C-alpha cells in the first residue's frame, strides 16, 4: 500500500551520507552518541488506521506513544509500548519494555509489520498485517531494539490488547517480593527497591480482589499491603539480569534501584557497564549490520550492544 | 560406440557417497545411515510434496557432534538439512539435491527446569507434549500446542515458529523462546538471546525463529514455561452455518475478549471427528465453535458468559459447557485428531494455511467453498478461527488422473483470495517449498532482497536447507543443482 508520507520520508533519507532519526530524545544516548555530521530527520507522524475489531493499529513512526495510547484508550485498548513519552518509532528502535511488562506484554512481540527506509533509500516491508504470520523471515523481531542501525522505521502495524477493567497498585514494607510473585497468578508487575515492594494487579474486579486476598497471606514488616496511586519512581538507567539474579542485588553497585521481579530489569541510579559479546555472536551481528547497511550510514555511532550510559 | 552402449546397459552399483566415511568417522557407523530405505523415507515429511532426495542421514547426540557433522559437510561442499519429527506441512524438511540430513531425534533430553527463571532448557529433539507432561506436576506447561504435539519436536516448533489452538491468548513459539544455541552453517556455535531481561544484541533469537532450518541448527533451547491457569472453561457452540460461527469469532474479539482458544470445525469434519472420538459433537450443525477461556475464576466466568451471549446473538443453536475434565479432554481430542479423521473421507489431503483479518473470515470461507467446488474437490475446514488462521483441507485421491493439478490450482486461488482480503501466506506451517514461489504475491522484490540479506548474514555460502522459503533469484535456490527440483515437487 503506497503511502505518500512514507515515500516522502524515503526521499528525504536518500541513498547517501550519514543520517539519523530524531524522535523525542527520551533515549537519545542509548547505544552511544551519534557521530557528528549525521543529517537529522523526523519520521512521518499520524495514526493511519486503528482496527479495534482486529486488535491492530497502523501508525507512523513519528507519532508520540502518548497520542497513540490516548486514541486506543477510547476503544478500551493499549499496546505493549512503554509509557514514558517518546515516539512509536523510537520506542521500537530502543525496544525497552514497559515496567508492567508481565501484564502488558513485550515490545518485541507487539510489532506485526514494519515499513522502513533502507540504507539505499528504498521502502521495505517486513512482517504482515495479521495477528498471526510466519511468512518469510522475521524482520520485525530483528528491528525491535536495533536502534535504527538496519533501516529507519517509517510506519508499523502493532498488536493492541484490551485494557483490563480494574487496575490496582499495592505496596508493603519488609516483605519478600519473590514470595509475592510466587503466590500471585499473573500480576502485571512486582517491583522491589530493597525495602518496599509494589504489586500491580489487573483484571476483573473480583479477580483483583481475590489476588489481593492471596497477597495478604504474604507477611510484611507490619502495616500489611496498602493501596497506592502509582508504582515507584524509576531511576534512569536500565540493567538487565536473569530473574533469579535479582535475589542477590548489590546496592553499592547499582545505587538506588527498583527491580522488576520475574522480569529481570533493574532501574538504577548508576549506569550499567558495557556487556561483553561472544566473538562468534559479534561476528554474526556485524554481518547482519553490513548486509543491511554496508556503508554504515544509518544512525552512525549507535551500537546495539551498548545500553544507555 | 559399442562399448558405451554396453556400459549403459549394465546398471552400475551406486558409487559410495564420498562424505559417508568422514561422517562415520565423526558419529560412528550406527548413527550414519546411507541405505536407500532410510534416504527415501527421509525424502518426505508430512506434506504432499515429493521429489526430495536425501544424502546421508546423521543422528547426532550433542552440540559438538552437530558441529562436527556440519564442518564435515562444509569440507565436502555439501548442504545440510536439519530435521525433527518430519511433521512439517510445507516441505521444510524435505532435502533438495542430496544434502546431509541432520536428524535431532536422539537429542531429546529435558536438561533443566528453573522455576525462579521460569525456564526449561531442552534439546531440540524433545517432543512438544513430552515437555508439557513433564512440567504438569510442577504446575506449569509449554504454551505452544500444535495439533501435532504428540510427535513434533521443539526444534521444529522453533524453526517453524509454530502455533496451536492456545496460541490465540498465549502467543506462538517465538514468544516462548528465550535463548538458543545455534550451530551456524559454517560450524560456528552462537548463543542467541538470553535469560536476562534485555540481552545486549540484535534480536537474532527472534530472527532465527521461523527460519525453517535455513539459518543454522538449534541444538539447545531455553523456553519460557507458563503457569497453569486457575480455571478453564470449555464451550461448544453449534451453528447452522460456518459463516455464523466465523461472525461470532470476530464479534468476540471485537468485544475485547481474547479467549485462550477459538476453533471452528465445519459439518463434514465434525462428522468425521465424531465417528472417531465420540465426544458428543453435534452432527446436525453446519459448524461448531470450540471456545476455551482460562485464567482466574471471575474473569473466565464473565468471559464465558459473554461468549455465549455473543454466540446466541449470532445464531448459535446450542451451547454446551464441558462439565468435567474428561469431557473437556475429549472435545480437544476431537479437534486435535481432526486431520487424522480426514482419512475416513479421502485417501489424501492437502492442507492450506493462510491468515486473514478475523472480520474477513465469513467472506473468505465462502470463497474457499466456491473455489473447491469449481475445481471439483471436496474441502473441509477446521481451523484456528480466533486469529483468522484458515486451514482448508482439500481432499483428493492422488491416483486419480489430474487430481493433484486441481489441488494445486485451488490452493493457489485460496492464497490469492486470502491475500486480497488483507491476509498473509502462512500463519504457522511456514513457506518451505510449498509457498516459496508465492512469496512475490505478498512481498516486493526489495522486500525479498532484504529477507535474503538476513538469510545470507547467517549463511553466506547457502549451505543450510537450500531451496526453501525464498523464491529462486532471491536466494540460494539459484544454486545450480536445485533449479530443476521444484518442478516435480507436487504429487
Ligand atoms: C496432524 C498435524 C497437525 C499439525 N498441527 C499444527 C498446528 O496446530 N500448528 C502448527 O504450527 N503446526 C502444525 N503442524 C505442522 C508441524 O507439526 C509443525 O510445523 C512442527 O513444528 C514441525 O516440527 P517437526 O519436529 O516435525 O519438524 P520437521 O518437520 O522435522 O521440520 C520442520 C522445519 O524445521 C527445521 N528444523 C527442525 N529441527 C530444527 C532444528 N533443531 N534447528 C533448525 N531447524 C530445524 C527443518 O529443517 C524444517 O524446515 C501439524 C502437522 C501435522 C502433521
XYZ file of N, CA, C and O in Angstrom, chain B residues 37-191:
620
model
N 16.688 -47.223 1.788
C 15.414 -47.196 2.504
C 15.323 -45.962 3.398
O 14.337 -45.220 3.373
N 16.389 -45.736 4.181
C 16.377 -44.592 5.089
C 16.314 -43.283 4.292
O 15.563 -42.368 4.624
N 17.110 -43.246 3.224
C 17.160 -41.991 2.470
C 15.826 -41.705 1.792
O 15.401 -40.556 1.689
N 15.146 -42.745 1.368
C 13.878 -42.466 0.697
C 12.798 -42.102 1.727
O 11.931 -41.277 1.474
N 12.891 -42.684 2.913
C 11.962 -42.309 3.982
C 12.103 -40.818 4.302
O 11.128 -40.085 4.418
N 13.342 -40.397 4.426
C 13.583 -39.011 4.834
C 13.514 -38.029 3.669
O 13.769 -36.842 3.842
N 13.169 -38.516 2.492
C 12.954 -37.603 1.368
C 11.595 -36.910 1.498
O 11.283 -35.996 0.758
N 10.778 -37.368 2.455
C 9.439 -36.811 2.639
C 9.280 -36.204 4.029
O 10.031 -36.513 4.938
N 8.256 -35.361 4.167
C 7.773 -35.018 5.506
C 6.258 -35.192 5.481
O 5.758 -35.976 4.675
N 5.518 -34.491 6.321
C 4.070 -34.728 6.354
C 3.323 -33.974 5.255
O 2.107 -34.008 5.189
N 4.049 -33.287 4.392
C 3.408 -32.540 3.314
C 3.139 -33.452 2.127
O 3.527 -34.613 2.124
N 2.489 -32.894 1.110
C 2.184 -33.699 -0.082
C 3.331 -33.684 -1.089
O 3.200 -34.230 -2.174
N 4.447 -33.082 -0.733
C 5.498 -32.895 -1.729
C 6.408 -34.102 -1.851
O 6.809 -34.702 -0.860
N 6.725 -34.423 -3.083
C 7.714 -35.467 -3.311
C 8.822 -34.832 -4.143
O 8.783 -33.651 -4.407
N 9.780 -35.609 -4.526
C 10.861 -35.035 -5.320
C 12.060 -34.685 -4.481
O 13.054 -34.186 -4.984
N 11.994 -34.954 -3.182
C 13.159 -34.733 -2.336
C 14.188 -35.821 -2.562
O 13.863 -36.911 -3.035
N 15.432 -35.525 -2.257
C 16.494 -36.525 -2.375
C 17.466 -36.330 -1.228
O 18.140 -35.310 -1.149
N 17.477 -37.301 -0.308
C 18.337 -37.170 0.867
C 19.717 -37.731 0.584
O 19.859 -38.732 -0.112
N 20.719 -37.091 1.158
C 22.056 -37.657 1.208
C 22.139 -38.501 2.471
O 21.119 -38.978 2.982
N 23.348 -38.682 3.004
C 23.470 -39.474 4.219
C 22.686 -38.848 5.384
O 22.585 -37.631 5.483
N 22.151 -39.714 6.236
C 21.301 -39.273 7.335
C 22.068 -39.449 8.645
O 22.547 -40.551 8.944
N 22.192 -38.363 9.409
C 23.003 -38.395 10.633
C 22.137 -38.215 11.869
O 21.192 -37.431 11.863
N 22.506 -38.905 12.932
C 21.777 -38.818 14.203
C 22.724 -38.387 15.318
O 23.136 -39.205 16.140
N 23.067 -37.105 15.377
C 23.993 -36.656 16.431
C 23.292 -36.669 17.791
O 22.064 -36.663 17.864
N 24.105 -36.681 18.855
C 23.529 -36.666 20.200
C 23.995 -35.459 21.017
O 23.635 -35.342 22.183
N 24.804 -34.595 20.431
C 25.276 -33.431 21.184
C 25.558 -32.277 20.241
O 25.685 -32.464 19.022
N 25.659 -31.090 20.832
C 26.007 -29.901 20.048
C 27.335 -30.105 19.331
O 27.477 -29.765 18.153
N 28.317 -30.687 20.043
C 29.638 -30.891 19.442
C 29.533 -31.792 18.225
O 30.200 -31.568 17.211
N 28.711 -32.815 18.336
C 28.557 -33.710 17.178
C 27.876 -32.991 16.010
O 28.247 -33.199 14.853
N 26.902 -32.131 16.321
C 26.263 -31.379 15.233
C 27.310 -30.497 14.558
O 27.396 -30.438 13.327
N 28.128 -29.848 15.390
C 29.190 -29.010 14.816
C 30.111 -29.826 13.918
O 30.470 -29.400 12.817
N 30.490 -31.002 14.395
C 31.426 -31.829 13.629
C 30.784 -32.275 12.310
O 31.444 -32.283 11.259
N 29.497 -32.617 12.357
C 28.810 -33.021 11.127
C 28.761 -31.848 10.146
O 29.050 -31.994 8.956
N 28.396 -30.678 10.665
C 28.288 -29.506 9.789
C 29.647 -29.179 9.176
O 29.758 -28.891 7.980
N 30.685 -29.268 9.996
C 32.025 -28.956 9.459
C 32.445 -29.970 8.406
O 33.092 -29.617 7.412
N 32.063 -31.217 8.620
C 32.375 -32.240 7.622
C 31.649 -31.926 6.311
O 32.226 -32.013 5.228
N 30.389 -31.515 6.450
C 29.623 -31.164 5.250
C 30.278 -29.985 4.531
O 30.404 -29.981 3.301
N 30.710 -28.995 5.307
C 31.372 -27.829 4.711
C 32.612 -28.279 3.936
O 32.828 -27.881 2.788
N 33.393 -29.151 4.578
C 34.636 -29.604 3.939
C 34.353 -30.336 2.626
O 35.166 -30.310 1.709
N 33.188 -30.984 2.554
C 32.845 -31.714 1.331
C 31.947 -30.898 0.404
O 31.414 -31.429 -0.572
N 31.739 -29.636 0.734
C 30.916 -28.783 -0.125
C 29.466 -29.218 -0.194
O 28.806 -29.038 -1.215
N 28.977 -29.802 0.906
C 27.602 -30.304 0.879
C 26.684 -29.441 1.736
O 27.106 -28.881 2.752
N 25.428 -29.375 1.340
C 24.423 -28.664 2.130
C 23.957 -29.544 3.283
O 24.185 -30.760 3.283
N 23.299 -28.917 4.271
C 22.802 -29.630 5.446
C 21.334 -29.266 5.670
O 20.965 -28.092 5.605
N 20.522 -30.260 5.938
C 19.106 -30.010 6.259
C 18.798 -30.546 7.652
O 18.917 -31.739 7.900
N 18.425 -29.670 8.582
C 18.010 -30.166 9.891
C 16.607 -30.761 9.803
O 15.786 -30.312 9.001
N 16.357 -31.731 10.651
C 15.056 -32.384 10.644
C 14.684 -32.817 12.052
O 15.513 -33.372 12.773
N 13.442 -32.536 12.440
C 12.949 -33.011 13.719
C 12.148 -34.272 13.487
O 12.667 -35.297 13.061
N 10.825 -34.175 13.729
C 9.966 -35.347 13.580
C 9.411 -35.487 12.167
O 8.731 -36.464 11.858
N 9.674 -34.496 11.320
C 9.168 -34.582 9.950
C 7.666 -34.409 9.841
O 7.041 -34.927 8.921
N 7.057 -33.660 10.771
C 5.612 -33.429 10.697
C 5.279 -32.129 9.965
O 4.115 -31.739 9.886
N 6.296 -31.452 9.458
C 6.078 -30.178 8.776
C 5.166 -30.357 7.572
O 5.162 -31.400 6.922
N 4.382 -29.326 7.279
C 3.369 -29.428 6.225
C 3.694 -28.562 5.013
O 2.908 -28.487 4.083
N 4.830 -27.882 5.031
C 5.192 -27.033 3.897
C 6.438 -27.565 3.193
O 7.015 -26.901 2.349
N 6.857 -28.765 3.572
C 8.032 -29.347 2.919
C 9.354 -28.781 3.408
O 10.386 -28.944 2.763
N 9.345 -28.148 4.575
C 10.568 -27.525 5.082
C 11.708 -28.500 5.297
O 12.877 -28.174 5.106
N 11.393 -29.722 5.695
C 12.443 -30.695 5.998
C 12.758 -31.594 4.801
O 13.568 -32.514 4.916
N 12.126 -31.320 3.678
C 12.415 -32.155 2.503
C 13.779 -31.787 1.934
O 14.032 -30.628 1.616
N 14.679 -32.763 1.838
C 16.021 -32.463 1.337
C 16.009 -32.285 -0.185
O 15.425 -33.091 -0.901
N 16.639 -31.240 -0.647
C 16.734 -31.000 -2.081
C 18.189 -31.113 -2.503
O 19.055 -30.474 -1.916
N 18.481 -31.926 -3.483
C 19.844 -32.025 -4.000
C 20.782 -32.843 -3.129
O 21.958 -32.536 -3.035
N 20.304 -33.869 -2.467
C 21.094 -34.817 -1.674
C 21.977 -34.181 -0.593
O 23.184 -34.472 -0.477
N 21.407 -33.331 0.220
C 22.184 -32.761 1.331
C 22.366 -33.794 2.441
O 21.687 -34.826 2.459
N 23.247 -33.486 3.369
C 23.365 -34.269 4.594
C 22.138 -33.926 5.448
O 21.816 -32.758 5.639
N 21.426 -34.952 5.919
C 20.244 -34.713 6.751
C 20.641 -34.910 8.216
O 21.180 -35.960 8.578
N 20.410 -33.893 9.028
C 20.752 -33.983 10.446
C 19.451 -34.141 11.232
O 18.653 -33.206 11.340
N 19.236 -35.333 11.754
C 18.002 -35.623 12.483
C 18.263 -35.406 13.978
O 19.242 -35.927 14.519
N 17.373 -34.672 14.634
C 17.631 -34.294 16.033
C 16.964 -35.231 17.045
O 17.043 -34.988 18.250
N 16.335 -36.293 16.569
C 15.502 -37.079 17.488
C 16.275 -37.781 18.602
O 15.690 -38.214 19.587
N 17.588 -37.905 18.438
C 18.364 -38.504 19.532
C 18.878 -37.437 20.504
O 19.553 -37.754 21.483
N 18.563 -36.181 20.216
C 18.894 -35.105 21.168
C 17.578 -34.728 21.834
O 16.960 -33.730 21.502
N 17.133 -35.560 22.770
C 15.765 -35.399 23.277
C 15.700 -35.339 24.792
O 14.755 -35.820 25.396
N 16.701 -34.718 25.391
C 16.680 -34.626 26.859
C 16.151 -33.279 27.334
O 16.472 -32.243 26.752
N 15.357 -33.318 28.383
C 14.980 -32.094 29.090
C 16.085 -31.903 30.115
O 16.243 -32.709 31.026
N 16.898 -30.863 29.964
C 18.123 -30.774 30.753
C 17.911 -30.110 32.103
O 18.542 -30.482 33.080
N 17.022 -29.116 32.152
C 16.881 -28.384 33.404
C 15.571 -27.600 33.393
O 15.156 -27.113 32.343
N 14.952 -27.521 34.549
C 13.781 -26.657 34.697
C 14.049 -25.762 35.892
O 14.395 -26.247 36.965
N 13.948 -24.446 35.683
C 14.237 -23.498 36.755
C 12.997 -22.645 36.993
O 12.618 -21.832 36.152
N 12.366 -22.844 38.140
C 11.111 -22.145 38.402
C 11.345 -20.675 38.741
O 10.454 -19.848 38.565
N 12.531 -20.337 39.218
C 12.855 -18.942 39.513
C 12.929 -18.135 38.221
O 12.393 -17.036 38.118
N 13.613 -18.706 37.238
C 13.720 -18.030 35.943
C 12.556 -18.396 35.023
O 12.452 -17.872 33.915
N 11.712 -19.306 35.479
C 10.593 -19.804 34.669
C 11.057 -20.223 33.279
O 10.582 -19.725 32.248
N 12.016 -21.124 33.291
C 12.609 -21.546 32.028
C 12.891 -23.042 32.063
O 13.160 -23.606 33.122
N 12.775 -23.674 30.910
C 13.230 -25.059 30.749
C 14.259 -25.094 29.643
O 14.066 -24.485 28.585
N 15.367 -25.777 29.914
C 16.397 -25.974 28.884
C 16.166 -27.346 28.264
O 16.171 -28.355 28.966
N 15.968 -27.346 26.956
C 15.708 -28.624 26.299
C 16.580 -28.787 25.067
O 16.990 -27.813 24.437
N 16.826 -30.037 24.724
C 17.467 -30.327 23.446
C 16.394 -30.237 22.350
O 15.195 -30.369 22.626
N 16.830 -30.031 21.098
C 15.839 -29.728 20.055
C 14.911 -30.879 19.720
O 13.806 -30.665 19.225
N 15.348 -32.123 20.021
C 14.524 -33.267 19.647
C 13.469 -33.639 20.677
O 12.741 -34.625 20.499
N 13.360 -32.836 21.752
C 12.317 -33.121 22.750
C 10.948 -32.933 22.084
O 10.700 -31.926 21.419
N 10.078 -33.911 22.275
C 8.738 -33.832 21.698
C 7.915 -32.823 22.509
O 7.958 -32.822 23.744
N 7.216 -31.967 21.792
C 6.463 -30.868 22.415
C 5.635 -31.330 23.618
O 5.753 -30.775 24.712
N 4.823 -32.371 23.435
C 3.935 -32.797 24.524
C 4.723 -33.380 25.702
O 4.294 -33.273 26.852
N 5.869 -33.986 25.414
C 6.679 -34.561 26.495
C 7.097 -33.479 27.481
O 7.166 -33.721 28.688
N 7.382 -32.292 26.980
C 7.788 -31.217 27.885
C 6.615 -30.805 28.777
O 6.758 -30.677 29.998
N 5.453 -30.626 28.168
C 4.290 -30.232 28.956
C 3.912 -31.307 29.972
O 3.571 -31.017 31.119
N 4.019 -32.563 29.580
C 3.733 -33.662 30.506
C 4.709 -33.627 31.682
O 4.329 -33.814 32.832
N 5.962 -33.341 31.360
C 6.993 -33.268 32.386
C 6.716 -32.118 33.362
O 6.967 -32.233 34.567
N 6.200 -31.009 32.832
C 6.004 -29.813 33.657
C 4.724 -29.847 34.477
O 4.582 -29.113 35.457
N 3.774 -30.682 34.053
C 2.440 -30.658 34.670
C 2.471 -30.760 36.191
O 1.846 -29.954 36.881
N 3.213 -31.719 36.769
C 3.217 -31.818 38.243
C 3.790 -30.569 38.920
O 3.527 -30.325 40.100
N 4.544 -29.770 38.166
C 5.110 -28.551 38.750
C 4.138 -27.377 38.659
O 4.406 -26.287 39.156
N 3.008 -27.601 37.972
C 2.025 -26.519 37.823
C 2.306 -25.614 36.629
O 1.786 -24.503 36.557
N 3.107 -26.092 35.704
C 3.479 -25.285 34.541
C 3.236 -26.071 33.251
O 3.009 -27.277 33.274
N 3.303 -25.352 32.121
C 3.266 -26.014 30.819
C 4.029 -25.184 29.805
O 4.403 -24.037 30.066
N 4.267 -25.798 28.618
C 4.857 -25.082 27.484
C 3.684 -24.670 26.608
O 2.941 -25.522 26.120
N 3.489 -23.348 26.454
C 2.224 -22.869 25.890
C 1.952 -23.270 24.427
O 0.832 -23.640 24.116
N 2.931 -23.215 23.521
C 2.595 -23.589 22.135
C 2.167 -25.058 22.055
O 2.890 -25.940 22.515
N 0.995 -25.287 21.501
C 0.443 -26.643 21.482
C -0.069 -27.040 20.098
O -1.273 -27.197 19.897
N 0.835 -27.189 19.117
C 0.379 -27.603 17.789
C -0.447 -28.885 17.891
O -0.224 -29.696 18.806
N -1.363 -29.060 16.960
C -2.184 -30.262 16.987
C -1.321 -31.516 16.854
O -1.729 -32.602 17.235
N -0.129 -31.344 16.311
C 0.801 -32.456 16.141
C 1.687 -32.656 17.365
O 2.717 -33.324 17.283
N 1.301 -32.107 18.510
C 2.228 -32.023 19.634
C 2.673 -33.372 20.199
O 3.667 -33.435 20.913
N 1.961 -34.427 19.877
C 2.408 -35.741 20.340
C 3.644 -36.211 19.589
O 4.302 -37.159 20.003
N 3.923 -35.594 18.438
C 5.035 -36.063 17.611
C 6.079 -34.985 17.345
O 7.273 -35.270 17.325
N 5.648 -33.737 17.137
C 6.594 -32.733 16.646
C 7.590 -32.344 17.734
O 7.321 -32.460 18.923
N 8.757 -31.877 17.290
C 9.824 -31.547 18.232
C 9.856 -30.046 18.518
O 9.372 -29.241 17.709
N 10.476 -29.697 19.610
C 10.571 -28.278 19.949
C 11.524 -27.572 18.974
O 11.289 -26.423 18.602
N 12.530 -28.285 18.497
C 13.386 -27.705 17.452
C 12.583 -27.368 16.207
O 12.766 -26.307 15.603
N 11.689 -28.246 15.816
C 10.812 -27.988 14.665
C 9.862 -26.834 14.950
O 9.600 -25.990 14.095
N 9.356 -26.767 16.181
C 8.474 -25.653 16.575
C 9.207 -24.323 16.430
O 8.650 -23.346 15.942
N 10.469 -24.310 16.885
C 11.272 -23.088 16.793
C 11.489 -22.724 15.326
O 11.301 -21.581 14.913
N 11.875 -23.722 14.537
C 12.204 -23.450 13.136
C 10.986 -22.961 12.364
O 11.103 -22.164 11.448
N 9.803 -23.443 12.722
C 8.595 -23.021 12.006
C 7.806 -21.959 12.757
O 6.765 -21.533 12.298
N 8.279 -21.541 13.911
C 7.540 -20.608 14.759
C 6.089 -21.085 14.891
O 5.128 -20.350 14.629
N 5.963 -22.328 15.299
C 4.671 -22.997 15.256
C 3.668 -22.405 16.233
O 4.028 -21.844 17.265
N 2.415 -22.601 15.872
C 1.316 -22.166 16.725
C 0.543 -23.360 17.222
O 1.041 -24.482 17.241
N -0.680 -23.117 17.619
C -1.551 -24.174 18.116
C -2.802 -23.491 18.621
O -2.826 -22.258 18.737
N -3.825 -24.263 18.938
C -5.086 -23.646 19.366
C -4.907 -22.604 20.477
O -5.502 -21.531 20.421
N -4.082 -22.892 21.468
C -3.980 -21.979 22.606
C -3.028 -20.814 22.386
O -2.762 -20.041 23.304
N -2.506 -20.690 21.182
C -1.624 -19.559 20.899
C -2.405 -18.270 20.703
O -1.830 -17.198 20.621
N -3.738 -18.379 20.634
C -4.553 -17.167 20.486
C -4.271 -16.208 21.644
O -3.966 -15.048 21.438
N -4.339 -16.706 22.857
C -4.085 -15.835 24.006
C -2.614 -15.837 24.401
O -2.099 -14.834 24.885
N -1.934 -16.949 24.189
C -0.582 -17.080 24.744
C 0.538 -16.730 23.773
O 1.672 -16.564 24.180
N 0.211 -16.637 22.479
C 1.240 -16.307 21.504
C 1.928 -17.560 20.979
O 1.963 -18.592 21.658
N 2.502 -17.453 19.785
C 3.137 -18.593 19.128
C 4.540 -18.826 19.706
O 4.966 -18.124 20.625
N 5.242 -19.814 19.159
C 6.514 -20.260 19.734
C 7.484 -19.113 20.023
O 8.120 -19.082 21.079
N 7.570 -18.166 19.098
C 8.532 -17.072 19.245
C 8.408 -16.323 20.575
O 9.392 -15.794 21.095
N 7.203 -16.290 21.127
C 7.008 -15.583 22.406
C 7.481 -16.412 23.586
O 7.505 -15.931 24.708
N 7.803 -17.661 23.346
C 8.116 -18.574 24.453
C 9.536 -19.120 24.387
O 9.842 -20.079 25.071
N 10.350 -18.523 23.541
C 11.736 -18.965 23.445
C 12.636 -17.829 23.908
O 12.555 -16.714 23.394
N 13.476 -18.106 24.897
C 14.319 -17.062 25.468
C 15.717 -17.078 24.895
O 16.319 -16.036 24.657
N 16.271 -18.263 24.719
C 17.647 -18.354 24.244
C 17.810 -19.620 23.419
O 17.071 -20.592 23.594
N 18.792 -19.577 22.533
C 19.041 -20.701 21.627
C 20.531 -20.860 21.424
O 21.223 -19.861 21.206
N 21.022 -22.079 21.479
C 22.352 -22.338 20.968
C 22.171 -22.812 19.540
O 21.382 -23.727 19.268
N 22.889 -22.174 18.633
C 22.727 -22.479 17.213
C 24.079 -22.797 16.604
O 25.044 -22.042 16.780
N 24.143 -23.920 15.906
C 25.316 -24.214 15.089
C 25.067 -23.566 13.732
O 24.133 -23.925 13.012
N 25.863 -22.548 13.434
C 25.690 -21.819 12.182
C 26.123 -22.707 11.009
O 26.843 -23.697 11.205
N 25.719 -22.341 9.815
C 26.028 -23.190 8.659
C 27.535 -23.375 8.395
O 27.910 -24.274 7.655
N 28.391 -22.552 9.017
C 29.830 -22.793 8.853
C 30.397 -23.601 10.023
O 31.605 -23.824 10.102
N 29.540 -24.026 10.950
C 30.005 -24.846 12.061
C 30.275 -24.073 13.338
O 30.490 -24.663 14.392
N 30.246 -22.730 13.256
C 30.431 -21.916 14.473
C 29.226 -22.083 15.397
O 28.098 -22.249 14.929
N 29.489 -21.958 16.696
C 28.403 -22.047 17.668
C 28.114 -20.662 18.244
O 29.038 -19.966 18.667
N 26.854 -20.253 18.237
C 26.489 -18.975 18.866
C 25.322 -19.185 19.817
O 24.487 -20.057 19.604
N 25.289 -18.373 20.869
C 24.090 -18.330 21.713
C 23.305 -17.077 21.353
O 23.823 -15.967 21.433
